[in-house]
Coordinates of C-alpha atoms in Angstrom, one line a residue:
Chain A
X1 CA 194.9 46.6 103.1
X2 CA 191.9 46.1 101.2
X3 CA 189.3 47.3 102.6
X4 CA 186.7 44.2 103.0
X5 CA 183.8 44.3 100.5
X6 CA 180.3 42.6 99.6
X7 CA 182.3 39.4 98.4
X8 CA 184.9 39.2 101.0
X9 CA 182.5 39.6 103.6
X10 CA 180.6 36.8 102.4
X11 CA 183.2 34.8 102.0
X12 CA 183.8 35.4 105.9
X13 CA 180.2 34.5 106.9
X14 CA 180.3 31.8 104.5
X15 CA 182.9 30.7 106.8
X16 CA 181.5 31.6 109.9
X17 CA 178.3 29.4 109.6
X18 CA 180.1 26.3 108.1
X19 CA 182.5 26.1 111.1
X20 CA 179.8 26.6 113.3
X21 CA 177.7 24.0 112.1
X22 CA 180.7 21.8 112.5
X23 CA 181.6 23.1 115.9
X24 CA 177.3 22.5 117.0
X25 CA 177.8 18.6 115.8
X26 CA 180.9 18.2 118.0
X27 CA 179.9 20.1 121.7
X28 CA 176.8 17.1 121.5
X29 CA 178.2 14.0 122.0
X30 CA 176.7 11.7 124.8
X31 CA 173.5 13.0 127.0
X32 CA 171.6 11.0 129.6
X33 CA 168.1 11.0 128.7
X34 CA 166.9 13.1 131.7
X35 CA 168.8 15.7 129.9
X36 CA 167.4 15.8 127.1
X37 CA 164.3 17.8 127.2
X38 CA 166.2 20.5 128.9
X39 CA 169.0 20.8 126.0
X40 CA 166.7 20.9 123.8
X41 CA 164.5 23.9 125.6
X42 CA 168.1 25.7 126.1
X43 CA 169.1 25.3 122.8
X44 CA 165.9 26.5 121.9
X45 CA 166.1 29.4 123.6
X46 CA 169.5 30.3 122.2
X47 CA 167.6 30.5 118.6
X48 CA 165.8 33.3 120.1
X49 CA 169.3 35.0 119.4
X50 CA 167.2 36.7 116.3
X51 CA 166.0 38.9 118.7
X52 CA 168.8 41.0 117.5
X53 CA 167.8 40.8 114.3
X54 CA 164.9 42.1 114.7
X55 CA 166.0 44.4 117.1
X56 CA 167.7 45.9 114.5
X57 CA 165.5 46.4 111.5
X58 CA 162.9 47.6 113.8
X59 CA 165.8 50.6 114.9
X60 CA 166.2 51.1 110.9
X61 CA 162.5 51.1 109.7
X62 CA 160.1 54.2 110.2
X63 CA 157.2 53.1 111.8
X64 CA 155.0 55.3 109.8
X65 CA 154.3 55.6 106.2
X66 CA 154.3 52.3 104.9
X67 CA 155.1 51.2 108.6
X68 CA 153.8 48.0 107.5
X69 CA 157.5 46.2 107.7
X70 CA 158.4 48.2 111.5
X71 CA 155.4 46.3 112.5
X72 CA 156.6 42.6 110.9
X73 CA 159.5 43.6 112.8
X74 CA 158.0 44.6 115.6
X75 CA 155.8 41.2 116.2
X76 CA 159.6 39.6 115.4
X77 CA 160.6 41.4 118.3
X78 CA 158.0 39.9 121.2
X79 CA 157.9 37.3 119.6
X80 CA 161.8 36.4 119.5
X81 CA 161.8 37.3 123.5
X82 CA 159.1 35.2 124.6
X83 CA 161.2 32.6 123.1
X84 CA 164.5 34.0 125.0
X85 CA 162.8 34.8 128.4
X86 CA 159.9 31.7 128.2
X87 CA 162.8 29.8 126.9
X88 CA 165.7 30.5 129.4
X89 CA 162.9 30.5 132.4
X90 CA 161.3 27.0 131.6
X91 CA 164.6 25.7 131.5
X92 CA 165.7 26.7 134.5
X93 CA 162.9 25.5 136.6
X94 CA 163.0 22.1 134.7
X95 CA 167.1 22.0 135.8
X96 CA 166.5 23.0 139.4
X97 CA 163.5 20.4 139.7
X98 CA 165.9 17.8 138.6
X99 CA 168.9 19.0 140.1
X100 CA 167.4 20.3 143.1
X101 CA 166.0 16.9 144.6
X102 CA 170.0 15.7 144.5
X103 CA 171.6 18.4 146.3
X104 CA 169.9 17.4 149.4
X105 CA 169.7 14.1 149.4
Chain B
X1 CA 184.3 54.5 118.1
X2 CA 184.7 52.0 115.6
X3 CA 181.7 50.0 115.7
X4 CA 184.1 46.9 115.5
X5 CA 184.4 47.2 118.7
X6 CA 180.8 46.1 118.9
X7 CA 181.4 42.7 117.5
X8 CA 183.7 42.1 120.3
X9 CA 180.9 41.9 122.3
X10 CA 179.0 39.9 120.1
X11 CA 182.1 37.6 120.2
X12 CA 181.6 37.0 123.8
X13 CA 177.9 36.2 123.4
X14 CA 178.9 33.9 121.1
X15 CA 181.5 32.4 123.3
X16 CA 178.9 32.3 126.2
X17 CA 176.4 30.3 124.1
X18 CA 179.1 27.9 123.0
X19 CA 180.1 27.1 126.9
X20 CA 175.8 26.9 127.5
X21 CA 175.2 24.6 124.9
X22 CA 178.1 22.2 126.0
X23 CA 177.5 22.4 129.6
X24 CA 173.7 21.7 129.2
X25 CA 174.8 18.3 128.0
X26 CA 175.9 17.4 131.6
X27 CA 174.1 16.3 134.4
X28 CA 176.0 18.5 137.1
X29 CA 176.5 21.5 134.4
X30 CA 173.3 21.8 132.9
X31 CA 172.2 24.9 135.4
X32 CA 175.3 26.8 134.9
X33 CA 175.2 26.0 131.2
X34 CA 171.5 27.7 130.8
X35 CA 172.5 30.5 132.9
X36 CA 175.4 31.0 130.3
X37 CA 173.3 30.7 127.4
X38 CA 170.9 33.5 129.2
X39 CA 173.8 35.9 129.7
X40 CA 175.0 35.0 126.5
X41 CA 171.9 36.5 125.3
X42 CA 171.4 39.6 127.5
X43 CA 175.3 40.9 126.4
X44 CA 173.8 40.2 122.8
X45 CA 171.0 42.3 123.1
X46 CA 172.9 45.1 125.4
X47 CA 175.7 45.6 122.3
X48 CA 172.5 46.3 119.8
X49 CA 170.8 48.6 121.6
X50 CA 173.9 50.3 123.2
X51 CA 175.3 50.5 119.4
X52 CA 172.1 52.3 118.1
X53 CA 171.6 55.8 117.0
X54 CA 168.4 56.9 117.6
X55 CA 167.2 59.0 115.1
X56 CA 163.4 58.1 115.6
X57 CA 162.3 57.9 119.1
X58 CA 159.3 56.6 118.3
X59 CA 161.2 53.7 117.5
X60 CA 162.9 53.8 120.5
X61 CA 159.4 53.4 122.3
X62 CA 158.7 50.2 120.0
X63 CA 161.8 48.8 121.1
X64 CA 161.1 49.2 124.7
X65 CA 157.4 47.6 124.5
X66 CA 158.6 44.7 122.0
X67 CA 161.2 43.8 124.6
X68 CA 158.5 44.1 127.8
X69 CA 155.7 42.8 126.5
X70 CA 157.7 39.8 124.9
X71 CA 159.6 39.2 128.5
X72 CA 156.6 39.8 130.5
X73 CA 154.6 37.2 128.1
X74 CA 157.3 34.6 128.1
X75 CA 158.3 34.7 131.6
X76 CA 154.7 34.6 132.3
X77 CA 153.6 31.5 130.4
X78 CA 157.4 29.3 131.9
X79 CA 156.3 30.6 135.7
X80 CA 153.1 29.1 135.4
X81 CA 152.9 25.7 133.1
X82 CA 152.0 22.6 134.5
X83 CA 155.2 20.2 134.7
X84 CA 153.3 17.6 132.5
X85 CA 152.5 21.1 130.2
X86 CA 156.2 21.5 129.3
X87 CA 156.7 19.7 126.3
X88 CA 153.5 21.9 124.6
X89 CA 155.5 24.7 126.2
X90 CA 158.9 23.8 124.5
X91 CA 156.9 23.3 121.1
X92 CA 154.8 26.5 121.1
X93 CA 158.7 28.7 122.5
X94 CA 160.2 27.0 119.3
X95 CA 157.6 28.2 117.0
X96 CA 157.7 31.8 118.4
X97 CA 161.4 31.2 117.3
X98 CA 160.9 30.1 113.8
X99 CA 158.5 32.6 113.6
X100 CA 160.5 35.8 114.7
X101 CA 163.7 34.2 112.4
X102 CA 161.0 34.5 109.2
X103 CA 158.7 37.8 110.1
X104 CA 162.6 39.8 110.4
X105 CA 162.8 38.2 106.8
X106 CA 159.9 39.5 106.0
X107 CA 160.1 42.8 107.5
X108 CA 163.6 43.0 105.5
X109 CA 161.6 42.1 102.3
X110 CA 159.1 44.7 102.4
X111 CA 160.9 47.4 103.6
X112 CA 163.5 47.2 100.9
X113 CA 160.9 46.8 97.8
X114 CA 158.6 49.6 99.8
X115 CA 161.6 52.0 99.6
X116 CA 162.8 50.8 96.6
X117 CA 166.1 49.9 98.0
X118 CA 167.0 46.9 96.0
X119 CA 170.8 45.5 96.3
X120 CA 172.3 44.7 93.2
X121 CA 173.9 41.8 92.1
X122 CA 176.3 39.4 94.6
X123 CA 174.3 41.3 97.4
X124 CA 170.9 40.7 95.5
X125 CA 171.7 37.0 95.1
X126 CA 172.7 36.6 99.2
X127 CA 170.1 38.9 100.5
X128 CA 167.0 36.9 98.2
X129 CA 168.1 33.6 98.7
X130 CA 168.8 34.1 102.3
X131 CA 165.2 36.0 103.2
X132 CA 163.6 33.2 100.9
X133 CA 165.7 30.4 102.8
X134 CA 164.3 32.0 106.4
X135 CA 160.9 32.2 105.1
X136 CA 160.8 28.6 104.7
X137 CA 162.0 27.6 107.4
X138 CA 160.8 29.9 109.8
X139 CA 157.4 29.8 108.5
X140 CA 157.5 25.9 108.4
X141 CA 158.8 26.0 112.2
X142 CA 156.0 27.8 113.2
X143 CA 153.0 25.6 111.4
X144 CA 155.0 22.5 112.5
X145 CA 155.6 23.5 115.7
X146 CA 152.1 24.7 116.5
X147 CA 151.1 21.1 114.9
X148 CA 152.9 19.2 117.0
X149 CA 152.2 20.6 119.7
X150 CA 148.5 20.5 119.4
X151 CA 149.4 16.5 118.7
X152 CA 151.1 16.4 122.4
X153 CA 148.0 17.6 124.1
X154 CA 145.7 14.8 121.8
X155 CA 144.1 17.6 120.3
X156 CA 142.3 21.3 120.8
X157 CA 139.3 23.0 121.4
X158 CA 137.5 25.1 119.6
X159 CA 134.5 27.0 120.8
X160 CA 134.2 24.4 123.6
X161 CA 134.2 21.5 121.1
X162 CA 137.4 18.9 121.6
X163 CA 138.9 17.8 118.2
X164 CA 141.5 14.9 118.2
X165 CA 144.6 16.3 116.3
X166 CA 144.3 14.0 113.3
X167 CA 147.3 11.4 112.2
X168 CA 147.3 11.1 108.5
X169 CA 149.7 10.2 105.7
X170 CA 149.1 8.3 102.5
X171 CA 152.5 7.4 101.0
X172 CA 151.8 9.8 98.0
X173 CA 151.6 12.8 100.4
X174 CA 155.4 12.5 100.6
X175 CA 155.1 13.8 96.7
X176 CA 153.2 16.4 97.9
X177 CA 155.8 17.7 100.0
X178 CA 158.7 17.0 97.6
X179 CA 156.3 19.3 95.0
X180 CA 155.8 22.0 97.7
X181 CA 159.6 22.5 98.3
X182 CA 160.1 22.3 94.4
X183 CA 158.0 25.1 94.0
X184 CA 159.4 27.4 96.7
X185 CA 162.8 27.1 95.2
X186 CA 161.1 28.0 92.2
X187 CA 159.6 31.2 94.1
X188 CA 162.9 31.6 95.3
X189 CA 164.2 31.6 92.0
X190 CA 161.7 34.0 90.6
X191 CA 161.6 36.6 93.3
X192 CA 165.3 37.0 92.6
X193 CA 164.3 37.3 88.7
X194 CA 161.7 40.5 89.4
X195 CA 163.2 41.3 93.5
X196 CA 160.9 44.4 93.3
X197 CA 157.5 42.1 93.5
X198 CA 156.4 41.2 96.9
X199 CA 154.4 38.4 95.0
X200 CA 156.6 36.1 94.5
X201 CA 157.6 36.6 99.0
X202 CA 154.3 36.2 99.6
X203 CA 153.7 32.5 97.6
X204 CA 157.2 31.8 99.5
X205 CA 155.3 32.1 102.9
X206 CA 152.1 30.9 102.3
X207 CA 153.9 27.0 100.7
X208 CA 156.1 27.3 103.2
X209 CA 153.2 27.6 105.9
X210 CA 151.3 24.6 104.2
X211 CA 154.2 22.7 103.8
X212 CA 155.0 22.6 107.9
X213 CA 151.3 21.2 108.3
X214 CA 152.2 18.3 105.6
X215 CA 155.4 17.4 107.2
X216 CA 154.1 17.1 110.9
X217 CA 150.9 15.4 110.2
X218 CA 151.5 12.2 109.2
X219 CA 153.7 11.7 112.2
X220 CA 151.7 10.4 115.2
X221 CA 151.9 11.7 119.0
X222 CA 154.7 9.5 120.4
X223 CA 157.3 11.0 117.9
X224 CA 156.5 14.5 118.6
X225 CA 159.7 14.5 121.1
X226 CA 161.7 13.7 117.4
X227 CA 159.8 15.9 115.5
X228 CA 160.0 18.8 118.6
X229 CA 163.8 18.9 118.7
X230 CA 163.6 18.7 114.6
X231 CA 162.1 21.4 114.5
X232 CA 164.1 22.7 117.2
X233 CA 167.0 22.7 114.9
X234 CA 165.6 24.2 112.5
X235 CA 164.7 27.3 114.6
X236 CA 168.0 27.6 114.6
X237 CA 168.5 27.2 110.6
X238 CA 166.0 29.9 110.6
X239 CA 168.2 31.9 112.7
X240 CA 171.7 31.5 110.9
X241 CA 170.2 32.9 108.0
X242 CA 168.7 35.4 109.3
X243 CA 172.1 36.1 109.9
X244 CA 173.1 36.5 106.3
X245 CA 170.7 38.9 105.8
X246 CA 171.0 41.3 107.7
X247 CA 174.9 40.0 107.8
X248 CA 175.1 39.5 111.7
X249 CA 177.9 37.5 113.1
X250 CA 176.5 36.3 116.2
X251 CA 173.2 35.3 114.5
X252 CA 175.0 33.2 112.2
X253 CA 177.2 31.4 115.1
X254 CA 174.2 30.7 117.1
X255 CA 172.0 29.4 114.8
X256 CA 173.8 27.0 112.8
X257 CA 175.3 25.5 115.8
X258 CA 171.9 25.2 117.4
X259 CA 170.6 24.0 114.4
X260 CA 174.0 21.5 114.4
X261 CA 173.4 20.1 118.1
X262 CA 170.0 20.3 117.4
X263 CA 170.2 17.6 114.7
X264 CA 172.4 15.5 117.0
X265 CA 170.0 15.8 119.5
X266 CA 167.7 14.3 117.4
X267 CA 169.5 11.6 116.5
X268 CA 170.2 10.5 120.3
X269 CA 166.4 10.7 120.5
X270 CA 165.5 8.4 117.5
X271 CA 168.4 5.6 118.9
X272 CA 167.2 5.7 122.7
X273 CA 163.6 5.2 120.6
X274 CA 165.4 2.7 118.6
X275 CA 164.1 4.1 114.9
X276 CA 165.6 6.1 112.6
X277 CA 165.1 9.0 111.5
X278 CA 163.8 8.6 108.0
X279 CA 161.5 6.3 109.0
X280 CA 160.0 8.4 111.9
X281 CA 159.5 11.4 109.4
X282 CA 158.5 9.9 106.2
X283 CA 156.7 6.5 106.9
X284 CA 153.9 7.1 108.9
X285 CA 153.6 4.9 112.1
X286 CA 151.3 3.2 114.2
X287 CA 148.3 5.8 112.8
X288 CA 146.5 3.4 111.1
X289 CA 146.4 -0.8 111.2
X290 CA 146.3 -1.3 115.3
X291 CA 146.0 -4.7 115.9
X292 CA 142.2 -5.6 117.6
X293 CA 142.0 -6.7 120.8
X294 CA 140.3 -9.8 121.1
X295 CA 141.2 -11.5 124.4
X296 CA 140.2 -10.4 127.7
X297 CA 141.3 -10.3 130.8
X298 CA 139.5 -10.2 134.1
X299 CA 140.3 -7.3 136.5
X300 CA 141.8 -7.1 139.9
X301 CA 140.5 -4.9 142.4
X302 CA 143.1 -2.6 144.8
X303 CA 142.5 -4.8 148.0
X304 CA 143.9 -8.2 146.0
X305 CA 146.7 -6.5 144.6
X306 CA 147.2 -4.9 148.2
X307 CA 147.6 -8.0 149.5
X308 CA 150.0 -9.2 147.3
X309 CA 152.6 -6.0 148.1
X310 CA 152.3 -6.9 151.7
X311 CA 155.3 -8.2 153.4
X312 CA 157.4 -7.9 149.8
X313 CA 160.7 -7.0 149.9
X314 CA 161.6 -5.0 146.4
X315 CA 159.3 -3.8 144.8
X316 CA 159.9 -1.5 141.4
X317 CA 157.8 1.0 139.6
X318 CA 157.2 1.7 136.0
X319 CA 155.8 5.1 135.0
X320 CA 154.6 5.5 131.8
X321 CA 152.4 8.5 129.7
X322 CA 149.1 7.5 131.3
X323 CA 150.6 8.8 135.1
X324 CA 151.4 12.0 133.5
X325 CA 147.8 12.3 131.6
X326 CA 146.0 11.0 135.4
X327 CA 149.1 13.4 137.2
X328 CA 149.7 10.8 139.4
X329 CA 153.0 10.9 140.6
X330 CA 152.1 12.2 143.6
X331 CA 149.8 8.9 144.7
X332 CA 152.3 6.9 142.9
X333 CA 155.0 8.1 145.8
X334 CA 152.2 7.7 148.7
X335 CA 152.1 4.1 147.6
X336 CA 155.8 3.5 147.6
X337 CA 156.1 5.8 151.0
X338 CA 154.0 3.3 152.3
X339 CA 155.7 0.0 151.2
X340 CA 159.2 1.8 152.4
X341 CA 157.7 2.2 155.7
X342 CA 156.7 -1.3 155.5
X343 CA 160.4 -2.5 154.9
X344 CA 160.3 -2.7 151.0
X345 CA 162.9 -1.6 148.7
X346 CA 161.0 0.8 146.0
X347 CA 163.0 1.6 143.0
X348 CA 161.7 3.8 139.3
X349 CA 162.7 2.1 136.4
X350 CA 162.5 5.2 133.5
X351 CA 162.4 3.8 129.9
X352 CA 164.3 6.8 127.9
X353 CA 161.0 7.6 125.6
X354 CA 158.3 7.1 128.5
X355 CA 155.6 9.4 128.3
X356 CA 156.0 12.6 126.1
X357 CA 159.3 14.0 126.3
X358 CA 162.5 12.3 127.0
X359 CA 163.2 12.7 130.8
X360 CA 159.4 13.6 131.3
X361 CA 159.2 11.2 133.6
X362 CA 162.1 12.3 135.7
X363 CA 160.4 15.7 135.7
X364 CA 157.2 14.6 137.0
X365 CA 158.6 12.3 139.9
X366 CA 160.9 15.6 140.5
X367 CA 158.0 17.3 141.6
X368 CA 156.8 14.6 143.8
X369 CA 159.4 14.3 145.6
X370 CA 160.7 11.6 144.5
X371 CA 164.6 11.3 145.0
X372 CA 166.9 11.3 142.3
X373 CA 169.1 8.2 143.0
X374 CA 165.7 6.1 142.5
X375 CA 164.9 7.1 139.4
X376 CA 167.0 3.8 137.6
X377 CA 167.4 4.2 134.1
X378 CA 166.6 1.2 131.8
X379 CA 169.8 -0.9 131.4
X380 CA 170.0 -0.6 135.1
X381 CA 166.6 -1.8 136.1
X382 CA 166.4 -4.5 133.6
X383 CA 169.7 -6.5 135.7
X384 CA 167.5 -6.4 138.7
X385 CA 164.6 -6.9 137.9
X386 CA 164.6 -10.4 138.1
X387 CA 165.0 -10.0 142.1
X388 CA 161.9 -8.2 142.1
X389 CA 158.4 -9.3 143.6
X390 CA 156.5 -6.9 142.5
X391 CA 156.6 -4.9 139.5
X392 CA 153.9 -1.4 139.6
X393 CA 153.5 -0.5 136.0
X394 CA 151.2 2.9 136.3
X395 CA 149.9 3.5 132.7
X396 CA 152.8 2.0 130.4
X397 CA 152.1 -0.3 128.1
X398 CA 154.3 -0.1 124.8
X399 CA 157.8 0.4 126.8
X400 CA 157.2 -2.7 128.5
X401 CA 155.6 -4.9 125.9
X402 CA 157.3 -7.7 125.4
X403 CA 156.4 -8.5 122.1
X404 CA 159.6 -6.0 121.4
X405 CA 161.8 -8.6 122.3
X406 CA 160.5 -10.7 119.0
X407 CA 161.1 -9.6 115.6
X408 CA 158.2 -9.3 114.4
X409 CA 155.9 -6.0 113.9
X410 CA 156.6 -2.2 114.6
X411 CA 157.9 -2.7 118.0
X412 CA 160.6 -5.3 117.1
X413 CA 163.9 -4.5 118.6
X414 CA 162.8 -1.2 120.7
X415 CA 164.3 -1.5 124.3
X416 CA 162.3 -2.5 126.7
X417 CA 162.0 -2.8 130.7
X418 CA 161.4 -6.3 130.9
X419 CA 159.2 -6.4 134.0
X420 CA 157.8 -10.0 132.9
X421 CA 160.6 -10.9 134.7
X422 CA 159.6 -9.6 137.8
X423 CA 157.3 -12.1 140.5
X424 CA 154.0 -10.1 140.0
X425 CA 153.5 -7.8 137.7
X426 CA 150.1 -5.2 138.2
X427 CA 149.6 -3.1 135.7
X428 CA 147.4 0.3 135.8
X429 CA 145.3 1.1 132.9
X430 CA 142.4 2.4 131.9
X431 CA 141.9 -1.0 129.5
X432 CA 143.4 -3.4 127.4
X433 CA 143.3 -1.0 125.0
X434 CA 146.9 -1.3 122.3
X435 CA 149.4 1.4 122.9
X436 CA 150.7 4.2 120.5
X437 CA 152.3 1.1 118.3
X438 CA 149.4 -0.4 117.8
X439 CA 150.5 -3.6 119.4
X440 CA 148.5 -6.2 121.4
X441 CA 150.5 -6.8 124.4
X442 CA 151.0 -10.5 125.6
X443 CA 152.0 -9.2 129.1
X444 CA 148.3 -8.6 130.0
X445 CA 147.0 -12.0 129.7
X446 CA 150.3 -13.9 131.7
X447 CA 149.0 -15.4 134.9
X448 CA 150.8 -14.0 136.8
X449 CA 149.7 -10.2 135.5
X450 CA 147.3 -8.2 137.9
X451 CA 145.7 -5.3 136.2
X452 CA 143.9 -2.3 137.4
X453 CA 141.8 -0.8 135.4
X454 CA 141.2 2.6 135.4
X455 CA 142.0 6.0 135.5
X456 CA 145.9 6.0 137.8
X457 CA 145.2 8.5 139.9
X458 CA 142.1 7.2 141.2
X459 CA 143.3 3.6 141.0
X460 CA 146.3 4.2 142.6
X461 CA 144.3 6.0 145.6
X462 CA 142.3 3.1 146.0
X463 CA 145.3 1.5 146.3
X464 CA 146.9 3.4 149.2
X465 CA 143.7 3.5 150.9
X466 CA 144.0 -0.6 150.9
X467 CA 147.1 -0.6 151.8
X468 CA 146.5 1.2 155.1
X469 CA 143.6 -0.5 155.7
X470 CA 145.8 -4.4 156.0

């Protein structure tokens, strides 16, 4: 079997990209207004996945001489983690408030 | 062990994201959906850290510190935010997400340039286009979201002085935005021609930051939910581009999925407001040419209103942004409790875009322990509003303006709650001033409308004490 090289990997990545876009379009159809804000906030937390990118770069990049690139990755890691943890936590608070009351009736 | 094994972990994370996003769209499964999303993120982070080989121990400390600091800040912010502040917080987090993607791109490009580790041929094109686009979208998301956040707040405090957030956008600004975009594309092209020159990248960063501000500047406060939702979509796209930079599947899947789903959500929100996305983005709305209010109306006092409300059998309460601003949801609920104790049926009519975020009113009323089943959506409440003795409108204006039923003016065609069909309308509002759309409201001047002029919390408190004195 041919090893997958540069161009082929790119095609695979683009395929994944395009299919995931279609998937995203299909996922959300009818959402009641109550859930618009939590859904936005939850989706926002998922877009914090860039935390993985920050982690990978921070591992590879020497932080001294010149450490500029590493500190950028560090800043990215902090911001992405705020996005992820804060996003899921605040979504959870909102949903508890909406759903919790319903359960208690 | 083969590195590919770890990709199974990323696959699991992706599946969790897909299921999570799907479940977030349905009321009953939404909490599970959020949990799935969080689990997916945890899996992705653990898989990433587990496959690291640590050559430099200091980087391990940096990683730990970054996760700890970010996690702590994020958790504290989310736990402490007031329920009314949530729209701003979502906007802020969104900006952080975009900035993180852009910083990853910047880090990668500066590392490669510093270490003279430049890719060649196809790899160069892929890496530099992805870096350029991630930079563009990421920084735009950051500055746009920060401005959106300030617009949601209504202003910003600098050195103790309060500045209102401006809304400004002549038509020619759209062409300026177009020029900026062309400039950025040009810079991306030049950065590929001369990959070792970091000035181009810095140029892209600066232009993108300005573009983000220009993009949000002309859009008024009431359209911010739509803008934040669109920026959310963009931050997903930025993450997907970042995935291309480091060749990682999970970033591409999660990012592009969030991007697409965010776009659909943006569209759903536009529909609820009866607006076209294009109009929201490129036609300045409600900022200028507000109608001058020429008519007057004598305000009522709480005692009068209390007498009207005595002995009624059905009442609908329609809250708006004013309730959020004055934080009077608890007083509203207390008022409803008094009515119910007197045998009156109380329902809440919720307009889909009441407040500054869809679902804003639901969250506030939930905080005041109003049972969920009393919150009635617009179409359902409209069908029974004719039976209501009193419609109490707390801090809402455009969402109950009968002008929307005509075919003229900025409100034309917007669905509204027909409170004017109730026997008596009581409006708690600070003045007769126009609402966000800049249209005068005929409802104020109707004979069966009683105006309670004043801050929502103060008026509701006075109304409650008047009711008790009866």
